[in-house]
Amino acid sequence: STMFLVGLSGGIASGKSSVVAVLRELGCAVIDADVIARQVVQSHSKAHQQILQHFGTEILLENGEINREALGNIIFSQPEKRRLLNSITHPEILKEMLKQVLKYFVLGYRYVILDIPLLFETRGLTRFMKYTVLVYCDPPTQLARLMKRSGLGTAEAEARISSQLPLDEKRKWATHVIDNSGDRESTRRQVLRLHARLEDSLDFLWARLAAGTAVAGLGGLVFLLLRHFIS
């Protein structure tokens, strides 16, 4: 097979969603970890029940769904709670991502983009990516965009940004960088160049994953991915 995996990440207000929109326009297969994260905590799911056990019913909305803002406020200020939440949701997220990767493999896609906000923070999944892409913007632009988008004051916005790994640090680990500091057309041109480069790539990561599956079986591969993702 010629399919390989591409990890895509960014930072808060760096403009990753704009890049993903262009990739989808180009017909790329994109697996959005945030969307999956919302799906796996829906009412009556395994993760939903575990979250209620540890965080209580006060984080629920009237319709029974989890209030993401309320939960986010808890884990933002309490790192141990954030680690607990991750230990509940990450295995479920990863299992669903693997299912979607296999779907695109069967459909014959050239490559699959895994849109993972904390790709460079966790680092566990980067070894399974042939390429990693960072959506970057300079710090002043990032701060201004976040304040405008969220209505936060300077101190609040800076606190949100500082809670993540700095974009300049992530840049060291990325194999490709899309600089989204400028206008939309500039970003679009960079995405088009990246897409063309990926389409022409002769490096195939899927062979590594397929070999592991043949030896250990799909269950072994899932275990390996889960272990690295939550480590």
Short mmCIF file of C-alpha atoms in Angstrom, two decimals:
data_model
loop_
_atom_site.label_atom_id
_atom_site.label_comp_id
_atom_site.label_asym_id
_atom_site.label_seq_id
_atom_site.Cartn_x
_atom_site.Cartn_y
_atom_site.Cartn_z
CA SER A 1 0.00 0.00 0.00
CA THR A 2 1.05 3.59 -0.56
CA MET A 3 -0.92 5.24 2.23
CA PHE A 4 0.85 7.13 5.02
CA LEU A 5 -0.14 9.29 7.96
CA VAL A 6 0.34 13.04 8.40
CA GLY A 7 -0.03 14.66 11.83
CA LEU A 8 -1.42 18.21 11.82
CA SER A 9 -1.35 20.52 14.82
CA GLY A 10 -1.11 24.14 15.84
CA GLY A 11 -1.85 26.32 18.83
CA ILE A 12 -4.79 28.24 20.17
CA ALA A 13 -5.79 30.92 17.62
CA SER A 14 -3.02 29.90 15.20
CA GLY A 15 -5.57 29.31 12.43
CA LYS A 16 -5.50 25.52 12.12
CA SER A 17 -9.19 25.36 11.21
CA SER A 18 -8.56 27.55 8.17
CA VAL A 19 -5.84 25.20 6.96
CA VAL A 20 -8.06 22.16 7.51
CA ALA A 21 -10.83 23.83 5.47
CA VAL A 22 -8.49 24.17 2.48
CA LEU A 23 -7.33 20.57 2.83
CA ARG A 24 -10.94 19.37 2.83
CA GLU A 25 -11.62 21.46 -0.29
CA LEU A 26 -8.77 19.57 -1.95
CA GLY A 27 -10.47 16.28 -1.11
CA CYS A 28 -8.01 15.21 1.58
CA ALA A 29 -8.98 12.67 4.22
CA VAL A 30 -8.93 14.51 7.55
CA ILE A 31 -9.61 12.88 10.91
CA ASP A 32 -10.47 15.54 13.49
CA ALA A 33 -9.52 14.49 17.04
CA ASP A 34 -11.64 17.29 18.54
CA VAL A 35 -14.77 16.06 16.77
CA ILE A 36 -14.07 12.52 17.95
CA ALA A 37 -13.43 13.82 21.47
CA ARG A 38 -16.95 15.24 21.53
CA GLN A 39 -18.44 12.04 20.14
CA VAL A 40 -16.85 9.69 22.66
CA VAL A 41 -18.28 11.62 25.65
CA GLN A 42 -21.87 11.69 24.45
CA SER A 43 -24.56 10.58 26.88
CA HIS A 44 -24.55 6.87 27.79
CA SER A 45 -21.05 6.33 26.42
CA LYS A 46 -18.39 4.59 28.50
CA ALA A 47 -16.31 7.76 28.79
CA HIS A 48 -19.37 9.84 29.74
CA GLN A 49 -20.15 7.57 32.67
CA GLN A 50 -16.55 7.59 33.89
CA ILE A 51 -16.32 11.38 33.71
CA LEU A 52 -19.45 11.77 35.81
CA GLN A 53 -18.04 9.38 38.40
CA HIS A 54 -14.92 11.51 38.83
CA PHE A 55 -16.18 15.06 38.14
CA GLY A 56 -19.77 14.94 39.35
CA THR A 57 -23.10 15.87 37.78
CA GLU A 58 -22.49 19.62 38.17
CA ILE A 59 -20.64 19.59 34.85
CA LEU A 60 -23.78 18.54 32.99
CA LEU A 61 -26.03 20.75 30.90
CA GLU A 62 -29.82 20.53 31.26
CA ASN A 63 -30.00 18.08 28.33
CA GLY A 64 -27.61 15.69 30.05
CA GLU A 65 -24.61 16.47 27.86
CA ILE A 66 -21.28 17.50 29.33
CA ASN A 67 -20.72 21.24 29.64
CA ARG A 68 -17.37 21.48 27.88
CA GLU A 69 -16.76 25.00 29.13
CA ALA A 70 -17.33 24.02 32.77
CA LEU A 71 -15.15 20.94 32.42
CA GLY A 72 -12.52 22.98 30.61
CA ASN A 73 -12.38 25.48 33.46
CA ILE A 74 -11.70 22.65 35.90
CA ILE A 75 -8.91 20.99 33.98
CA PHE A 76 -7.34 24.30 32.96
CA SER A 77 -6.53 25.18 36.57
CA GLN A 78 -5.93 21.65 37.89
CA PRO A 79 -3.28 19.62 36.01
CA GLU A 80 -4.08 16.44 37.94
CA LYS A 81 -7.72 16.67 36.80
CA ARG A 82 -6.55 17.21 33.23
CA ARG A 83 -4.44 14.05 33.40
CA LEU A 84 -7.40 12.14 34.82
CA LEU A 85 -9.69 13.31 32.02
CA ASN A 86 -7.08 12.39 29.42
CA SER A 87 -6.73 8.89 30.87
CA ILE A 88 -10.49 8.44 30.37
CA THR A 89 -10.94 9.96 26.93
CA HIS A 90 -7.67 9.32 25.07
CA PRO A 91 -8.06 5.53 24.72
CA GLU A 92 -11.60 5.96 23.34
CA ILE A 93 -10.48 8.74 20.98
CA LEU A 94 -7.59 6.67 19.69
CA LYS A 95 -9.73 3.61 19.02
CA GLU A 96 -12.12 5.68 16.91
CA MET A 97 -9.24 7.34 15.06
CA LEU A 98 -7.80 3.93 14.22
CA LYS A 99 -11.15 2.79 12.85
CA GLN A 100 -11.28 5.82 10.57
CA VAL A 101 -7.68 5.31 9.41
CA LEU A 102 -8.55 1.74 8.42
CA LYS A 103 -11.62 3.02 6.56
CA TYR A 104 -9.57 5.43 4.48
CA PHE A 105 -6.98 2.71 3.86
CA VAL A 106 -9.67 0.44 2.42
CA LEU A 107 -10.97 3.34 0.29
CA GLY A 108 -7.50 3.73 -1.22
CA TYR A 109 -6.53 7.21 -0.01
CA ARG A 110 -2.97 8.35 -0.69
CA TYR A 111 -2.52 9.79 2.80
CA VAL A 112 -4.62 10.59 5.87
CA ILE A 113 -4.28 13.74 7.94
CA LEU A 114 -4.73 13.35 11.68
CA ASP A 115 -5.77 16.71 13.11
CA ILE A 116 -4.55 16.44 16.72
CA PRO A 117 -4.34 19.69 18.76
CA LEU A 118 -1.89 18.26 21.32
CA LEU A 119 0.19 16.22 18.89
CA PHE A 120 3.48 17.82 19.91
CA GLU A 121 2.62 17.93 23.61
CA THR A 122 1.90 14.20 23.91
CA ARG A 123 4.61 13.19 21.40
CA GLY A 124 3.44 9.56 21.62
CA LEU A 125 1.78 9.53 18.21
CA THR A 126 4.42 11.43 16.27
CA ARG A 127 6.43 8.26 15.68
CA PHE A 128 3.54 6.88 13.61
CA MET A 129 3.45 9.95 11.35
CA LYS A 130 5.55 10.11 8.22
CA TYR A 131 5.23 13.89 8.35
CA THR A 132 4.11 16.38 10.99
CA VAL A 133 2.68 19.76 10.04
CA LEU A 134 2.50 22.79 12.30
CA VAL A 135 0.15 25.70 11.62
CA TYR A 136 2.20 28.59 12.96
CA CYS A 137 1.68 32.29 13.55
CA ASP A 138 3.91 34.78 15.32
CA PRO A 139 3.18 35.40 19.04
CA PRO A 140 1.78 38.97 18.71
CA THR A 141 -0.62 37.81 15.98
CA GLN A 142 -1.65 34.80 18.04
CA LEU A 143 -2.41 36.99 21.06
CA ALA A 144 -4.37 39.55 19.05
CA ARG A 145 -6.44 36.87 17.31
CA LEU A 146 -7.29 35.12 20.56
CA MET A 147 -8.36 38.36 22.26
CA LYS A 148 -10.53 39.31 19.29
CA ARG A 149 -12.06 35.85 18.94
CA SER A 150 -12.77 35.15 22.59
CA GLY A 151 -13.21 38.63 24.04
CA LEU A 152 -10.51 37.93 26.62
CA GLY A 153 -8.31 40.54 28.23
CA THR A 154 -4.57 40.55 27.67
CA ALA A 155 -3.72 38.71 30.89
CA GLU A 156 -6.36 36.03 30.35
CA ALA A 157 -5.35 35.47 26.75
CA GLU A 158 -1.67 35.25 27.65
CA ALA A 159 -2.51 32.69 30.35
CA ARG A 160 -4.37 30.52 27.83
CA ILE A 161 -1.49 30.68 25.38
CA SER A 162 1.16 29.98 28.03
CA SER A 163 -0.72 26.84 29.11
CA GLN A 164 0.28 25.28 25.79
CA LEU A 165 3.67 24.41 24.40
CA PRO A 166 4.91 27.57 22.59
CA LEU A 167 4.53 27.51 18.82
CA ASP A 168 8.22 28.30 18.41
CA GLU A 169 9.01 25.14 20.40
CA LYS A 170 6.60 23.03 18.34
CA ARG A 171 8.21 24.39 15.22
CA LYS A 172 11.41 22.52 16.06
CA TRP A 173 9.59 19.19 15.91
CA ALA A 174 7.53 19.74 12.75
CA THR A 175 8.65 18.45 9.38
CA HIS A 176 6.52 21.08 7.62
CA VAL A 177 5.40 24.52 8.81
CA ILE A 178 2.54 26.58 7.41
CA ASP A 179 3.00 30.19 8.48
CA ASN A 180 -0.47 31.61 9.02
CA SER A 181 0.73 35.02 10.22
CA GLY A 182 -0.29 36.70 6.98
CA ASP A 183 -3.44 36.84 4.87
CA ARG A 184 -5.62 33.93 3.81
CA GLU A 185 -4.26 33.79 0.27
CA SER A 186 -0.70 33.39 1.53
CA THR A 187 -1.81 30.53 3.77
CA ARG A 188 -3.77 28.92 0.96
CA ARG A 189 -0.75 28.92 -1.35
CA GLN A 190 1.31 27.20 1.33
CA VAL A 191 -1.36 24.54 1.82
CA LEU A 192 -1.51 23.90 -1.94
CA ARG A 193 2.28 23.45 -2.05
CA LEU A 194 2.14 21.08 0.91
CA HIS A 195 -0.63 19.04 -0.69
CA ALA A 196 1.33 18.72 -3.93
CA ARG A 197 4.43 17.61 -2.01
CA LEU A 198 2.49 14.99 -0.08
CA GLU A 199 0.86 13.67 -3.24
CA ASP A 200 4.29 13.24 -4.82
CA SER A 201 5.88 11.65 -1.75
CA LEU A 202 7.53 8.26 -2.20
CA ASP A 203 7.82 7.57 1.53
CA PHE A 204 5.15 5.27 2.87
CA LEU A 205 4.58 4.84 6.58
CA TRP A 206 1.67 2.46 6.22
CA ALA A 207 4.03 -0.42 5.45
CA ARG A 208 5.38 -0.11 9.00
CA LEU A 209 1.90 -0.25 10.50
CA ALA A 210 0.82 -3.10 8.24
CA ALA A 211 3.89 -5.12 9.18
CA GLY A 212 3.13 -4.65 12.86
CA THR A 213 -0.46 -5.73 12.29
CA ALA A 214 0.62 -8.87 10.44
CA VAL A 215 2.90 -9.92 13.29
CA ALA A 216 0.91 -8.94 16.35
CA GLY A 217 -2.64 -8.69 15.01
CA LEU A 218 -4.87 -5.65 15.11
CA GLY A 219 -5.31 -5.96 18.85
CA GLY A 220 -1.59 -5.65 19.39
CA LEU A 221 -1.41 -2.57 17.22
CA VAL A 222 -4.26 -0.93 19.12
CA PHE A 223 -2.49 -1.67 22.42
CA LEU A 224 0.74 -0.17 21.10
CA LEU A 225 -0.98 2.98 19.92
CA LEU A 226 -2.87 3.38 23.19
CA ARG A 227 0.26 2.92 25.28
CA HIS A 228 2.20 5.57 23.38
CA PHE A 229 -0.75 7.96 23.22
CA ILE A 230 -1.38 8.08 26.96
CA SER A 231 2.27 7.86 28.03
#
